[in-house]
Short mmCIF file of N, CA, C and O in Angstrom, two decimals:
data_model
loop_
_atom_site.label_atom_id
_atom_site.label_comp_id
_atom_site.label_asym_id
_atom_site.label_seq_id
_atom_site.Cartn_x
_atom_site.Cartn_y
_atom_site.Cartn_z
N UNK F 1 0.82 -1.19 0.00
CA UNK F 1 0.00 0.00 0.00
C UNK F 1 0.86 1.25 0.00
O UNK F 1 0.52 2.21 -0.67
N UNK F 2 1.90 1.24 0.80
CA UNK F 2 2.78 2.40 0.81
C UNK F 2 3.47 2.57 -0.53
O UNK F 2 3.62 3.69 -1.03
N UNK F 3 3.84 1.47 -1.15
CA UNK F 3 4.47 1.53 -2.47
C UNK F 3 3.50 2.11 -3.49
O UNK F 3 3.89 2.94 -4.31
N UNK F 4 2.23 1.71 -3.44
CA UNK F 4 1.22 2.26 -4.34
C UNK F 4 1.11 3.78 -4.16
O UNK F 4 1.01 4.52 -5.13
N UNK F 5 1.11 4.21 -2.91
CA UNK F 5 1.03 5.64 -2.63
C UNK F 5 2.26 6.37 -3.17
O UNK F 5 2.14 7.43 -3.78
N UNK F 6 3.43 5.78 -2.99
CA UNK F 6 4.67 6.38 -3.48
C UNK F 6 4.64 6.52 -5.00
O UNK F 6 4.96 7.57 -5.55
N UNK F 7 4.25 5.45 -5.68
CA UNK F 7 4.20 5.49 -7.15
C UNK F 7 3.20 6.55 -7.61
O UNK F 7 3.48 7.31 -8.54
N UNK F 8 2.07 6.63 -6.95
CA UNK F 8 1.07 7.63 -7.31
C UNK F 8 1.62 9.05 -7.11
O UNK F 8 1.40 9.93 -7.95
N UNK F 9 2.36 9.27 -6.01
CA UNK F 9 2.96 10.59 -5.78
C UNK F 9 3.98 10.92 -6.85
O UNK F 9 4.02 12.03 -7.36
N UNK F 10 4.81 9.95 -7.19
CA UNK F 10 5.89 10.19 -8.14
C UNK F 10 5.39 10.41 -9.57
O UNK F 10 6.04 11.07 -10.36
N UNK F 11 4.22 9.87 -9.88
CA UNK F 11 3.67 10.02 -11.22
C UNK F 11 2.59 11.10 -11.29
O UNK F 11 1.96 11.27 -12.33
N UNK F 12 2.41 11.82 -10.18
CA UNK F 12 1.43 12.90 -10.18
C UNK F 12 -0.01 12.43 -10.14
O UNK F 12 -0.91 13.16 -10.56
N UNK F 13 -0.21 11.23 -9.63
CA UNK F 13 -1.57 10.69 -9.55
C UNK F 13 -2.47 11.49 -8.64
O UNK F 13 -2.05 11.96 -7.58
N UNK F 14 -3.70 11.67 -9.07
CA UNK F 14 -4.67 12.43 -8.29
C UNK F 14 -5.07 11.72 -7.00
O UNK F 14 -5.58 12.34 -6.08
N UNK F 15 -4.83 10.41 -6.94
CA UNK F 15 -5.25 9.63 -5.78
C UNK F 15 -4.12 9.39 -4.78
O UNK F 15 -4.25 8.57 -3.88
N UNK F 16 -3.03 10.13 -4.89
CA UNK F 16 -1.88 9.92 -4.02
C UNK F 16 -2.24 10.13 -2.55
O UNK F 16 -1.85 9.35 -1.69
N UNK F 17 -2.99 11.18 -2.26
CA UNK F 17 -3.40 11.45 -0.88
C UNK F 17 -4.26 10.34 -0.32
O UNK F 17 -4.09 9.91 0.83
N UNK F 18 -5.18 9.85 -1.13
CA UNK F 18 -6.07 8.77 -0.70
C UNK F 18 -5.27 7.49 -0.46
O UNK F 18 -5.47 6.80 0.54
N UNK F 19 -4.35 7.18 -1.34
CA UNK F 19 -3.53 5.97 -1.18
C UNK F 19 -2.62 6.08 0.04
O UNK F 19 -2.39 5.10 0.74
N UNK F 20 -2.13 7.27 0.31
CA UNK F 20 -1.31 7.49 1.50
C UNK F 20 -2.14 7.26 2.75
O UNK F 20 -1.68 6.63 3.71
N UNK F 21 -3.37 7.74 2.74
CA UNK F 21 -4.26 7.53 3.89
C UNK F 21 -4.53 6.05 4.12
O UNK F 21 -4.53 5.58 5.26
N UNK F 22 -4.73 5.30 3.05
CA UNK F 22 -4.94 3.85 3.16
C UNK F 22 -3.72 3.18 3.78
O UNK F 22 -3.84 2.33 4.66
N UNK F 23 -2.53 3.59 3.35
CA UNK F 23 -1.30 3.02 3.89
C UNK F 23 -1.17 3.35 5.38
O UNK F 23 -0.84 2.48 6.19
N UNK F 24 -1.44 4.59 5.76
CA UNK F 24 -1.37 4.98 7.17
C UNK F 24 -2.40 4.23 8.00
O UNK F 24 -2.11 3.82 9.14
N UNK F 25 -3.58 4.05 7.47
CA UNK F 25 -4.61 3.26 8.17
C UNK F 25 -4.12 1.84 8.43
O UNK F 25 -4.35 1.28 9.50
N UNK F 26 -3.42 1.26 7.45
CA UNK F 26 -2.89 -0.09 7.61
C UNK F 26 -1.84 -0.13 8.72
O UNK F 26 -1.83 -1.06 9.54
N UNK F 27 -0.96 0.87 8.77
CA UNK F 27 0.04 0.92 9.84
C UNK F 27 -0.62 1.09 11.20
O UNK F 27 -0.20 0.48 12.19
N UNK F 28 -1.67 1.92 11.27
CA UNK F 28 -2.37 2.10 12.54
C UNK F 28 -3.07 0.81 12.96
O UNK F 28 -3.13 0.49 14.15
N UNK F 29 -3.57 0.06 12.01
CA UNK F 29 -4.19 -1.23 12.31
C UNK F 29 -3.16 -2.20 12.89
O UNK F 29 -3.43 -2.93 13.85
N UNK F 30 -1.96 -2.20 12.30
CA UNK F 30 -0.87 -3.02 12.84
C UNK F 30 -0.62 -2.65 14.29
O UNK F 30 -0.46 -3.52 15.15
N UNK F 31 -0.62 -1.35 14.59
CA UNK F 31 -0.36 -0.90 15.95
C UNK F 31 -1.49 -1.24 16.91
O UNK F 31 -1.25 -1.40 18.11
N UNK F 32 -2.71 -1.39 16.40
CA UNK F 32 -3.80 -1.88 17.25
C UNK F 32 -3.53 -3.33 17.66
O UNK F 32 -3.79 -3.72 18.79
N UNK F 33 -3.00 -4.10 16.71
CA UNK F 33 -2.72 -5.51 16.97
C UNK F 33 -1.44 -5.70 17.78
O UNK F 33 -1.34 -6.62 18.60
N UNK F 34 -0.45 -4.85 17.53
CA UNK F 34 0.84 -4.94 18.22
C UNK F 34 1.34 -3.52 18.49
O UNK F 34 2.07 -2.95 17.67
N UNK F 35 0.95 -2.94 19.63
CA UNK F 35 1.31 -1.56 19.91
C UNK F 35 2.81 -1.28 19.96
O UNK F 35 3.23 -0.14 19.86
N UNK F 36 3.62 -2.31 20.08
CA UNK F 36 5.07 -2.11 20.15
C UNK F 36 5.78 -2.46 18.85
O UNK F 36 6.97 -2.74 18.83
N UNK F 37 5.07 -2.40 17.75
CA UNK F 37 5.67 -2.69 16.44
C UNK F 37 6.45 -1.46 15.97
O UNK F 37 5.89 -0.52 15.40
N UNK F 38 7.74 -1.49 16.22
CA UNK F 38 8.59 -0.34 15.89
C UNK F 38 8.59 0.01 14.40
O UNK F 38 8.52 1.20 14.05
N UNK F 39 8.68 -0.97 13.49
CA UNK F 39 8.68 -0.59 12.06
C UNK F 39 7.43 0.17 11.64
O UNK F 39 7.52 1.13 10.86
N UNK F 40 6.27 -0.21 12.16
CA UNK F 40 5.03 0.50 11.79
C UNK F 40 5.09 1.95 12.26
O UNK F 40 4.70 2.87 11.54
N UNK F 41 5.60 2.15 13.48
CA UNK F 41 5.71 3.53 13.99
C UNK F 41 6.73 4.34 13.18
O UNK F 41 6.53 5.51 12.90
N UNK F 42 7.83 3.70 12.81
CA UNK F 42 8.83 4.40 12.00
C UNK F 42 8.26 4.82 10.65
O UNK F 42 8.53 5.93 10.17
N UNK F 43 7.49 3.95 10.02
CA UNK F 43 6.87 4.31 8.75
C UNK F 43 5.92 5.50 8.93
O UNK F 43 5.90 6.41 8.10
N UNK F 44 5.14 5.49 10.01
CA UNK F 44 4.24 6.61 10.25
C UNK F 44 5.03 7.91 10.46
O UNK F 44 4.64 8.96 9.95
N UNK F 45 6.12 7.83 11.20
CA UNK F 45 6.96 9.02 11.39
C UNK F 45 7.42 9.53 10.03
O UNK F 45 7.34 10.73 9.74
N UNK F 46 7.89 8.63 9.18
CA UNK F 46 8.36 9.04 7.86
C UNK F 46 7.26 9.71 7.05
O UNK F 46 7.47 10.76 6.44
N UNK F 47 6.10 9.10 7.03
CA UNK F 47 4.98 9.66 6.26
C UNK F 47 4.60 11.03 6.79
O UNK F 47 4.49 12.00 6.04
N UNK F 48 4.39 11.12 8.10
CA UNK F 48 3.96 12.39 8.69
C UNK F 48 5.02 13.47 8.54
O UNK F 48 4.70 14.64 8.36
N UNK F 49 6.30 13.10 8.63
CA UNK F 49 7.37 14.10 8.61
C UNK F 49 7.69 14.61 7.21
O UNK F 49 8.09 15.75 7.05
N UNK F 50 7.51 13.77 6.20
CA UNK F 50 7.97 14.11 4.85
C UNK F 50 6.88 14.69 3.96
O UNK F 50 7.15 15.59 3.16
N UNK F 51 5.68 14.20 4.09
CA UNK F 51 4.62 14.62 3.16
C UNK F 51 4.08 16.01 3.47
O UNK F 51 4.07 16.43 4.62
N UNK F 52 3.61 16.70 2.44
CA UNK F 52 2.96 17.99 2.68
C UNK F 52 1.61 17.75 3.37
O UNK F 52 1.03 16.67 3.26
N UNK F 53 1.11 18.75 4.08
CA UNK F 53 -0.15 18.60 4.82
C UNK F 53 -1.33 18.10 3.98
O UNK F 53 -2.13 17.29 4.44
N UNK F 54 -1.41 18.55 2.74
CA UNK F 54 -2.55 18.13 1.90
C UNK F 54 -2.51 16.64 1.55
O UNK F 54 -3.50 16.09 1.06
N UNK F 55 -1.39 16.00 1.81
CA UNK F 55 -1.28 14.56 1.54
C UNK F 55 -1.19 13.75 2.82
O UNK F 55 -0.89 12.57 2.79
N UNK F 56 -1.41 14.40 3.96
CA UNK F 56 -1.40 13.69 5.23
C UNK F 56 -0.20 13.97 6.11
O UNK F 56 -0.10 13.44 7.21
N UNK F 57 0.72 14.79 5.64
CA UNK F 57 1.88 15.12 6.44
C UNK F 57 1.51 15.99 7.63
O UNK F 57 0.59 16.80 7.56
N UNK F 58 2.22 15.79 8.73
CA UNK F 58 1.94 16.54 9.95
C UNK F 58 3.15 16.38 10.87
O UNK F 58 3.32 15.34 11.50
N UNK F 59 3.99 17.40 10.94
CA UNK F 59 5.22 17.33 11.74
C UNK F 59 4.91 17.09 13.22
O UNK F 59 5.66 16.42 13.91
N UNK F 60 3.82 17.65 13.72
CA UNK F 60 3.46 17.43 15.13
C UNK F 60 3.12 15.96 15.39
O UNK F 60 3.54 15.40 16.41
N UNK F 61 2.37 15.35 14.46
CA UNK F 61 2.05 13.93 14.60
C UNK F 61 3.32 13.08 14.53
O UNK F 61 3.47 12.10 15.26
N UNK F 62 4.23 13.46 13.65
CA UNK F 62 5.50 12.74 13.54
C UNK F 62 6.23 12.77 14.87
O UNK F 62 6.75 11.74 15.33
N UNK F 63 6.28 13.93 15.51
CA UNK F 63 6.93 14.04 16.81
C UNK F 63 6.24 13.23 17.88
O UNK F 63 6.89 12.60 18.72
N UNK F 64 4.91 13.21 17.85
CA UNK F 64 4.15 12.45 18.83
C UNK F 64 4.42 10.95 18.67
O UNK F 64 4.65 10.25 19.66
N UNK F 65 4.41 10.46 17.45
CA UNK F 65 4.67 9.05 17.20
C UNK F 65 6.11 8.71 17.59
O UNK F 65 6.36 7.65 18.18
N UNK F 66 7.05 9.60 17.32
CA UNK F 66 8.44 9.37 17.71
C UNK F 66 8.56 9.30 19.24
O UNK F 66 9.29 8.45 19.77
N UNK F 67 7.85 10.16 19.95
CA UNK F 67 7.87 10.12 21.42
C UNK F 67 7.28 8.81 21.95
O UNK F 67 7.81 8.23 22.91
N UNK F 68 6.19 8.35 21.34
CA UNK F 68 5.59 7.07 21.74
C UNK F 68 6.59 5.94 21.54
O UNK F 68 6.73 5.05 22.39
N UNK F 69 7.29 5.98 20.43
CA UNK F 69 8.28 4.96 20.13
C UNK F 69 9.45 5.01 21.12
O UNK F 69 9.92 3.97 21.58
N UNK F 70 9.87 6.19 21.47
CA UNK F 70 10.97 6.36 22.41
C UNK F 70 10.66 5.73 23.77
O UNK F 70 11.56 5.21 24.44
N UNK F 71 9.38 5.71 24.13
CA UNK F 71 8.97 5.19 25.44
C UNK F 71 9.30 3.70 25.62
O UNK F 71 9.55 3.26 26.73
N UNK F 72 9.29 2.93 24.56
CA UNK F 72 9.55 1.49 24.70
C UNK F 72 10.69 0.97 23.83
O UNK F 72 11.13 -0.17 24.00
N UNK F 73 11.17 1.77 22.90
CA UNK F 73 12.28 1.35 22.05
C UNK F 73 13.19 2.57 21.83
O UNK F 73 13.06 3.27 20.82
N UNK F 74 14.09 2.82 22.77
CA UNK F 74 14.92 4.02 22.69
C UNK F 74 15.76 4.14 21.42
O UNK F 74 15.99 5.23 20.93
N UNK F 75 16.22 3.02 20.90
CA UNK F 75 17.04 3.09 19.69
C UNK F 75 16.20 3.55 18.50
O UNK F 75 16.55 4.50 17.81
N UNK F 76 15.07 2.89 18.26
CA UNK F 76 14.20 3.31 17.15
C UNK F 76 13.60 4.68 17.41
O UNK F 76 13.40 5.46 16.48
N UNK F 77 13.34 4.99 18.67
CA UNK F 77 12.83 6.32 19.01
C UNK F 77 13.82 7.42 18.67
O UNK F 77 13.45 8.47 18.17
N UNK F 78 15.10 7.15 18.90
CA UNK F 78 16.13 8.11 18.55
C UNK F 78 16.22 8.29 17.04
O UNK F 78 16.34 9.42 16.55
N UNK F 79 16.12 7.17 16.31
CA UNK F 79 16.11 7.24 14.84
C UNK F 79 14.91 8.07 14.38
O UNK F 79 15.02 8.94 13.52
N UNK F 80 13.75 7.80 14.97
CA UNK F 80 12.53 8.52 14.59
C UNK F 80 12.64 10.01 14.86
O UNK F 80 12.24 10.83 14.04
N UNK F 81 13.21 10.37 16.01
CA UNK F 81 13.36 11.80 16.33
C UNK F 81 14.32 12.50 15.39
O UNK F 81 14.20 13.70 15.15
N UNK F 82 15.29 11.75 14.88
CA UNK F 82 16.27 12.34 13.96
C UNK F 82 15.67 12.63 12.60
O UNK F 82 16.24 13.39 11.81
N UNK F 83 14.54 12.05 12.29
CA UNK F 83 13.92 12.24 10.98
C UNK F 83 13.10 13.47 11.04
O UNK F 83 12.75 14.19 10.34
#
């Protein structure tokens, strides 16, 4: 799903924002099942930190997710904060 969103962004697809939202929803679902899944949190940090607001980017959310990650995985949390 994230790859689909990336391809859509790179090719100027009109559905890039929607595909990004689907990918983020999938990562949040993973976190419902396993709240300590560091890779899912790292992906969310990347998405929130890099994308423009109209496509789902949100630097504040990225920081919040990085802080959550730091609470139980200091190494990945440090990586997330550096992004």
